[in-house]
Short mmCIF file of C-alpha atoms in Angstrom, two decimals:
data_model
loop_
_atom_site.label_atom_id
_atom_site.label_comp_id
_atom_site.label_asym_id
_atom_site.label_seq_id
_atom_site.Cartn_x
_atom_site.Cartn_y
_atom_site.Cartn_z
CA GLU A 73 0.05 -0.02 0.00
CA THR A 74 3.02 2.30 -0.16
CA GLU A 75 3.92 4.66 -3.02
CA GLN A 76 6.07 1.98 -4.51
CA GLY A 77 3.28 -0.56 -4.57
CA ALA A 78 -0.06 -1.01 -6.43
CA PHE A 79 -2.48 -2.37 -3.76
CA ILE A 80 -5.76 -3.68 -5.09
CA PRO A 81 -8.52 -4.80 -2.75
CA THR A 82 -9.59 -8.42 -2.87
CA GLU A 83 -13.00 -7.59 -4.17
CA GLU A 84 -11.56 -5.64 -7.00
CA ILE A 85 -9.20 -8.42 -7.93
CA LYS A 86 -12.15 -10.82 -8.03
CA ARG A 87 -14.10 -8.48 -10.28
CA LEU A 88 -11.15 -8.11 -12.65
CA ALA A 89 -10.68 -11.84 -12.79
CA GLU A 90 -14.40 -12.28 -13.66
CA VAL A 91 -14.07 -9.68 -16.40
CA LEU A 92 -11.05 -11.37 -17.90
CA GLN A 93 -12.59 -14.83 -17.72
CA ALA A 94 -15.85 -13.69 -19.24
CA GLY A 95 -14.09 -11.69 -21.97
CA GLU A 96 -16.04 -8.55 -21.10
CA PRO A 97 -14.64 -5.17 -22.03
CA ASP A 98 -12.97 -3.17 -19.30
CA PRO A 99 -15.39 -0.39 -18.36
CA GLU A 100 -12.40 2.04 -18.01
CA ASP A 101 -11.16 1.35 -21.53
CA GLU A 102 -12.04 3.69 -24.42
CA PRO A 103 -12.26 1.29 -27.42
CA GLU A 104 -12.12 2.52 -31.00
CA PHE A 105 -14.15 1.09 -33.94
CA LYS A 106 -14.34 1.53 -37.64
CA VAL A 107 -17.81 1.64 -39.16
CA LYS A 108 -18.75 1.70 -42.85
CA VAL A 109 -21.56 4.18 -43.53
CA VAL A 110 -23.75 3.97 -46.66
CA ARG A 111 -26.30 6.75 -47.19
CA ASP A 112 -29.82 5.74 -48.17
CA ALA A 113 -31.77 6.97 -51.16
CA GLN A 114 -32.63 10.18 -49.26
CA GLY A 115 -29.03 10.79 -48.47
CA LYS A 116 -29.43 9.92 -44.81
CA ALA A 117 -26.52 8.34 -42.97
CA GLY A 118 -28.60 6.88 -40.15
CA PHE A 119 -27.25 9.10 -37.43
CA ASN A 120 -26.53 12.74 -36.57
CA VAL A 121 -23.28 14.29 -35.39
CA ARG A 122 -23.55 16.97 -32.64
CA GLN A 123 -21.71 20.05 -33.80
CA ALA A 124 -20.17 21.09 -30.50
CA ASP A 125 -18.38 17.82 -29.61
CA LEU A 126 -18.67 15.44 -32.62
CA LEU A 127 -20.94 13.17 -30.52
CA ILE A 128 -23.22 10.68 -32.36
CA THR A 129 -26.89 11.27 -31.66
CA ASN A 130 -30.25 10.07 -33.01
CA LEU A 131 -28.85 6.73 -34.26
CA THR A 132 -31.67 5.27 -36.39
CA SER A 133 -29.75 2.54 -38.23
CA ALA A 134 -28.18 0.68 -35.28
CA ALA A 135 -28.36 -2.72 -36.97
CA GLU A 136 -26.58 -1.59 -40.13
CA LEU A 137 -23.98 0.44 -38.21
CA GLN A 138 -22.95 -1.93 -35.51
CA PRO A 139 -21.16 -1.46 -33.15
CA MET A 140 -21.96 2.27 -33.28
CA GLN A 141 -23.96 3.64 -30.32
CA ASN A 142 -25.37 7.00 -29.34
CA GLY A 143 -22.76 8.82 -27.31
CA ASP A 144 -19.82 7.59 -29.37
CA VAL A 145 -17.44 10.28 -30.69
CA ILE A 146 -16.24 10.73 -34.27
CA LEU A 147 -12.41 10.61 -34.57
CA ALA A 148 -11.80 10.27 -38.31
CA VAL A 149 -13.50 9.88 -41.71
CA ASN A 150 -11.81 7.62 -44.23
CA GLY A 151 -8.68 7.70 -42.05
CA LYS A 152 -8.48 11.49 -41.98
CA PRO A 153 -8.53 12.90 -38.46
CA ILE A 154 -11.55 15.09 -37.58
CA SER A 155 -11.04 17.89 -35.06
CA CYS A 156 -14.12 20.02 -35.63
CA PHE A 157 -17.56 19.87 -37.30
CA ALA A 158 -16.27 21.66 -40.37
CA ASP A 159 -13.78 18.77 -40.90
CA TYR A 160 -16.64 16.31 -40.68
CA THR A 161 -18.86 18.10 -43.18
CA ALA A 162 -16.01 18.48 -45.63
CA ALA A 163 -15.11 14.74 -45.41
CA ALA A 164 -18.64 13.13 -45.18
CA HIS A 165 -21.39 15.41 -46.48
CA GLY A 166 -22.46 14.52 -49.97
CA THR A 167 -20.39 11.25 -49.90
CA LYS A 168 -22.36 8.11 -50.56
CA GLU A 169 -20.07 5.73 -48.74
CA PHE A 170 -17.40 6.47 -46.11
CA VAL A 171 -15.82 4.89 -43.05
CA VAL A 172 -15.84 6.56 -39.65
CA THR A 173 -13.50 5.85 -36.84
CA ILE A 174 -15.32 6.32 -33.55
CA ARG A 175 -14.28 6.15 -29.85
CA ARG A 176 -16.55 4.88 -27.08
CA PRO A 177 -15.82 6.97 -23.95
CA LYS A 178 -15.06 5.01 -20.79
CA GLN A 179 -18.18 3.67 -19.13
CA TYR A 180 -16.76 3.96 -15.65
CA GLU A 181 -14.08 5.93 -13.80
CA ASP A 182 -13.02 4.86 -10.39
CA ALA A 183 -13.33 7.51 -7.69
CA ASP A 184 -13.11 7.14 -3.87
CA ALA A 185 -15.14 10.30 -3.34
CA TRP A 186 -17.14 12.95 -5.18
CA ALA A 187 -14.69 15.08 -7.24
CA GLY A 188 -17.11 17.54 -8.77
CA ALA A 189 -19.54 17.33 -11.75
CA LYS A 190 -18.27 15.50 -14.80
CA PRO A 191 -20.45 16.19 -17.95
CA GLY A 192 -21.68 12.90 -19.26
CA TYR A 193 -21.18 11.04 -16.01
CA CYS A 194 -23.00 10.54 -12.71
CA PHE A 195 -21.37 9.71 -9.36
CA LYS A 196 -22.79 6.65 -7.65
CA LEU A 197 -22.13 3.18 -6.18
CA GLY A 198 -22.75 0.76 -8.97
CA GLU A 199 -21.72 -2.67 -10.32
CA HIS A 200 -18.10 -1.65 -10.60
CA GLY A 201 -17.88 0.04 -7.26
CA LEU A 202 -17.90 3.71 -6.26
CA GLY A 203 -17.14 6.17 -9.03
CA TYR A 204 -18.39 7.98 -12.15
CA TYR A 205 -20.60 6.05 -14.52
CA ARG A 206 -21.39 7.03 -18.12
CA ASP A 207 -24.80 8.62 -18.25
CA VAL A 208 -26.24 8.84 -21.74
CA ARG A 209 -29.84 10.00 -21.05
CA ASP A 210 -31.14 10.00 -17.59
CA GLY A 211 -29.22 12.37 -15.32
CA VAL A 212 -28.74 16.13 -15.11
CA PHE A 213 -25.39 15.86 -16.81
CA ALA A 214 -26.31 13.14 -19.33
CA VAL A 215 -24.57 13.52 -22.65
CA MET A 216 -27.80 13.26 -24.67
CA THR A 217 -29.76 15.88 -22.83
CA GLY A 218 -29.46 18.14 -25.85
CA VAL A 219 -31.12 21.59 -25.42
CA GLN A 220 -34.05 20.71 -23.17
CA GLU A 221 -35.31 23.78 -21.34
CA PHE A 222 -35.41 22.10 -17.95
CA HIS A 223 -33.75 19.22 -16.11
CA PRO A 224 -35.19 18.51 -12.62
CA SER A 225 -32.78 18.20 -9.77
CA LYS A 226 -33.52 18.21 -6.04
CA GLN A 227 -30.15 19.92 -5.18
CA PHE A 228 -27.34 21.79 -6.86
CA GLU A 229 -25.00 19.35 -8.47
CA GLY A 230 -22.31 21.68 -9.62
CA GLU A 231 -22.02 24.30 -12.42
CA TRP A 232 -23.57 23.28 -15.76
CA PRO A 233 -22.46 25.53 -18.70
CA GLY A 234 -25.52 26.93 -20.48
CA TYR A 235 -27.85 26.34 -17.55
CA VAL A 236 -28.73 27.96 -14.23
CA PHE A 237 -29.93 26.21 -11.09
CA LYS A 238 -33.11 27.68 -9.61
CA ARG A 239 -36.77 27.17 -8.57
CA GLY A 240 -38.88 28.08 -11.68
CA HIS A 241 -42.24 27.36 -13.20
CA LEU A 242 -41.34 23.72 -13.75
CA GLY A 243 -39.95 23.16 -10.26
CA VAL A 244 -36.39 23.02 -8.86
CA GLY A 245 -33.61 22.18 -11.22
CA TYR A 246 -31.45 23.35 -14.08
CA TYR A 247 -33.02 25.81 -16.55
CA MET A 248 -31.56 26.80 -19.85
CA ASP A 249 -29.70 30.06 -19.58
CA LEU A 250 -30.99 32.41 -22.25
CA VAL A 251 -27.49 33.84 -22.41
CA SER A 252 -26.07 30.55 -23.52
CA ARG A 253 -23.59 30.30 -26.41
CA MET A 254 -26.26 28.82 -28.65
CA TYR A 255 -28.53 31.78 -28.11
CA LEU A 256 -25.67 34.29 -28.45
CA LYS A 257 -24.53 32.74 -31.75
CA ARG A 258 -28.01 32.69 -33.09
CA ARG A 259 -28.56 36.36 -32.12
CA LEU A 260 -25.29 37.40 -33.84
CA PHE A 261 -26.28 35.58 -36.98
CA GLU A 262 -29.61 37.40 -37.01
CA LEU A 263 -27.81 40.77 -36.73
CA TRP A 264 -25.42 39.95 -39.54
CA ASP A 265 -28.08 38.44 -41.84
CA THR A 266 -29.55 41.83 -42.77
CA ASP A 267 -31.56 40.52 -45.71
CA LYS A 268 -32.97 37.79 -43.56
CA ASP A 269 -32.54 34.96 -46.06
CA GLY A 270 -30.81 32.56 -43.67
CA ARG A 271 -27.39 33.06 -45.31
CA LEU A 272 -24.54 35.54 -45.11
CA ASN A 273 -23.81 36.81 -48.61
CA LYS A 274 -20.42 38.35 -49.41
CA GLN A 275 -21.25 41.79 -47.98
CA GLU A 276 -22.85 40.42 -44.84
CA ALA A 277 -19.98 37.99 -44.33
CA CYS A 278 -17.54 40.89 -44.63
CA GLN A 279 -19.33 42.65 -41.76
CA PHE A 280 -19.10 39.40 -39.75
CA ALA A 281 -15.38 39.27 -40.48
CA ARG A 282 -14.91 42.98 -39.48
CA ASP A 283 -16.83 42.40 -36.23
CA SER A 284 -14.52 39.43 -35.59
CA GLY A 285 -11.29 41.43 -36.12
CA PHE A 286 -10.71 41.67 -39.90
CA THR A 287 -9.31 45.05 -40.82
CA GLY A 288 -8.52 44.72 -44.57
CA ALA A 289 -10.30 46.16 -47.58
CA PHE A 290 -13.29 44.52 -49.21
CA ARG A 291 -11.28 43.32 -52.15
CA GLU A 292 -8.94 41.53 -49.76
CA PHE A 293 -11.95 39.88 -48.05
CA GLU A 294 -13.33 38.57 -51.34
CA GLN A 295 -10.54 35.99 -51.58
CA GLU A 296 -11.03 35.06 -47.92
CA TYR A 297 -14.78 34.70 -48.48
CA VAL A 298 -14.25 32.03 -51.14
CA LYS A 299 -11.90 30.16 -48.83
CA MET A 300 -14.38 30.35 -45.99
CA CYS A 301 -17.14 28.90 -48.15
CA LYS A 302 -14.90 26.15 -49.43
CA VAL A 303 -13.85 25.07 -45.89
CA ARG A 304 -17.46 25.10 -44.65
CA GLN A 305 -18.89 23.36 -47.70
CA CYS A 306 -21.06 26.39 -48.68
CA ASP A 307 -21.76 27.74 -52.14
CA PRO A 308 -20.28 31.27 -52.41
CA ALA A 309 -23.24 32.30 -54.56
CA GLN A 310 -25.67 31.38 -51.75
CA GLY A 311 -23.59 32.42 -48.79
CA LEU A 312 -22.52 31.09 -45.40
CA SER A 313 -25.15 29.02 -43.61
CA GLN A 314 -25.99 29.62 -39.91
CA THR A 315 -24.42 26.23 -39.10
CA ALA A 316 -21.16 27.29 -40.82
CA VAL A 317 -21.03 30.61 -38.93
CA SER A 318 -21.81 28.86 -35.68
CA ASP A 319 -19.03 26.44 -36.29
CA MET A 320 -16.54 29.25 -37.07
CA LEU A 321 -17.38 30.92 -33.78
CA GLU A 322 -16.32 27.74 -32.00
CA ASP A 323 -13.24 27.07 -34.12
CA LYS A 324 -10.01 28.11 -32.40
CA THR A 325 -7.83 27.19 -35.37
CA ASP A 326 -6.71 29.63 -38.06
CA ARG A 327 -9.79 28.56 -40.12
CA GLY A 328 -12.22 29.94 -37.48
CA CYS A 329 -12.87 33.08 -35.52
CA PHE A 330 -13.55 31.91 -32.00
CA ILE A 331 -15.26 34.46 -29.74
CA PRO A 332 -15.75 33.80 -26.00
CA SER A 333 -19.31 34.17 -24.55
CA ASP A 334 -18.53 37.48 -22.86
CA GLY A 335 -17.08 38.81 -26.08
CA MET A 336 -20.26 37.77 -27.99
CA CYS A 337 -22.38 39.57 -25.36
CA GLU A 338 -20.31 42.76 -25.81
CA LEU A 339 -20.46 42.48 -29.57
CA ILE A 340 -24.26 42.04 -29.56
CA THR A 341 -24.67 45.10 -27.34
CA ARG A 342 -22.29 47.16 -29.58
CA ILE A 343 -24.17 46.19 -32.75
CA GLU A 344 -27.66 46.78 -31.27
CA THR A 345 -26.56 50.12 -29.88
CA ALA A 346 -25.18 51.13 -33.28
CA LEU A 347 -28.39 50.15 -34.97
CA ALA A 348 -30.48 52.05 -32.46
CA SER A 349 -28.42 55.19 -32.90
CA GLY A 350 -28.48 54.98 -36.67
CA LYS A 351 -24.65 54.59 -36.87
CA ARG A 352 -25.26 51.18 -38.50
CA LYS A 353 -27.91 50.49 -41.05
CA ALA A 354 -30.14 47.42 -40.77
CA GLN A 355 -31.05 47.12 -44.42
CA PRO A 356 -30.50 44.49 -47.16
CA THR A 357 -26.95 44.50 -48.51
CA SER A 358 -27.66 42.74 -51.79
CA ALA A 359 -26.82 45.75 -53.84
CA THR A 360 -23.48 45.56 -55.77
CA PRO A 361 -20.76 47.48 -53.93
CA LEU A 362 -19.09 50.29 -55.90
CA VAL A 363 -15.79 48.50 -56.01
CA GLU A 364 -17.38 45.82 -58.09
CA ILE A 365 -18.95 48.14 -60.66
CA PRO A 366 -16.81 48.66 -63.84
CA ILE A 367 -15.19 52.11 -64.09
CA ALA A 368 -16.82 52.72 -67.50
CA ARG A 369 -20.29 52.14 -66.00
CA LEU A 370 -19.55 54.46 -63.07
CA LYS A 371 -18.53 57.24 -65.52
CA ALA A 372 -21.70 56.67 -67.51
CA LEU A 373 -23.82 56.86 -64.24
CA ALA A 374 -22.06 60.11 -63.33
CA LYS A 375 -23.22 61.76 -66.53
CA LEU A 376 -26.86 61.01 -65.85
CA PRO A 377 -28.96 64.16 -64.93
#
């Protein structure tokens, strides 16, 4: 039991022996699998991938995609590592057949005492002893809770990003915080999408870039805009989708423009204040900017009475 040893209680040794004899997977392992995905006639893969953490959700073709399970995490597509949702869309969207490498997070983590909330796990005494057990659907911190407005809880179980603990109209528990990142990103997109068509065209995307720190001229941004659309699998003629913009606001690589929550709050306030004061116009920006109009045409327009 000293620092030089590795003492294991008798009961734990018995449990490990039973696991080895039965050939059962170790609950503290994180196995990886490769699964071939074939889209159906409607282009459906049989599962969804959660944008924030590449988690597999809404698995509807479990038999065809064994051993895939809800809660598994995407690691690679066709052998190419996936680090963000944009990587996944670039590699898998529009592809009829592809192979995903997935990881199954550990089902159990040994702990002698409560060590704080762990998203996706609940602390309890279970079949493997005292510790943190993977919780897919049931608990307050379950990985598949999605964006439900309310999760009942008799007592405060630690901070939960995006939620506040309080007594509300549905009882005591965790309520969605309206100032969550999802809400903030949606509100920012609404402010940038001045023509309200659900896409950011070149001019709207330029304003998005300026608000995110871009200081170059419009002509410089045009090249960046094409690159942005290519990385996010968007048609430059149609514009950046809300999903693409949301992904960029989470991307901390040189392909994104990550903005922390407090920064988004400040940006929303600044834009709304500018709109209210008239310093920033909330009107469609589909008109062709002057820099794109041929010089000959500008001269002709200047001669009109």
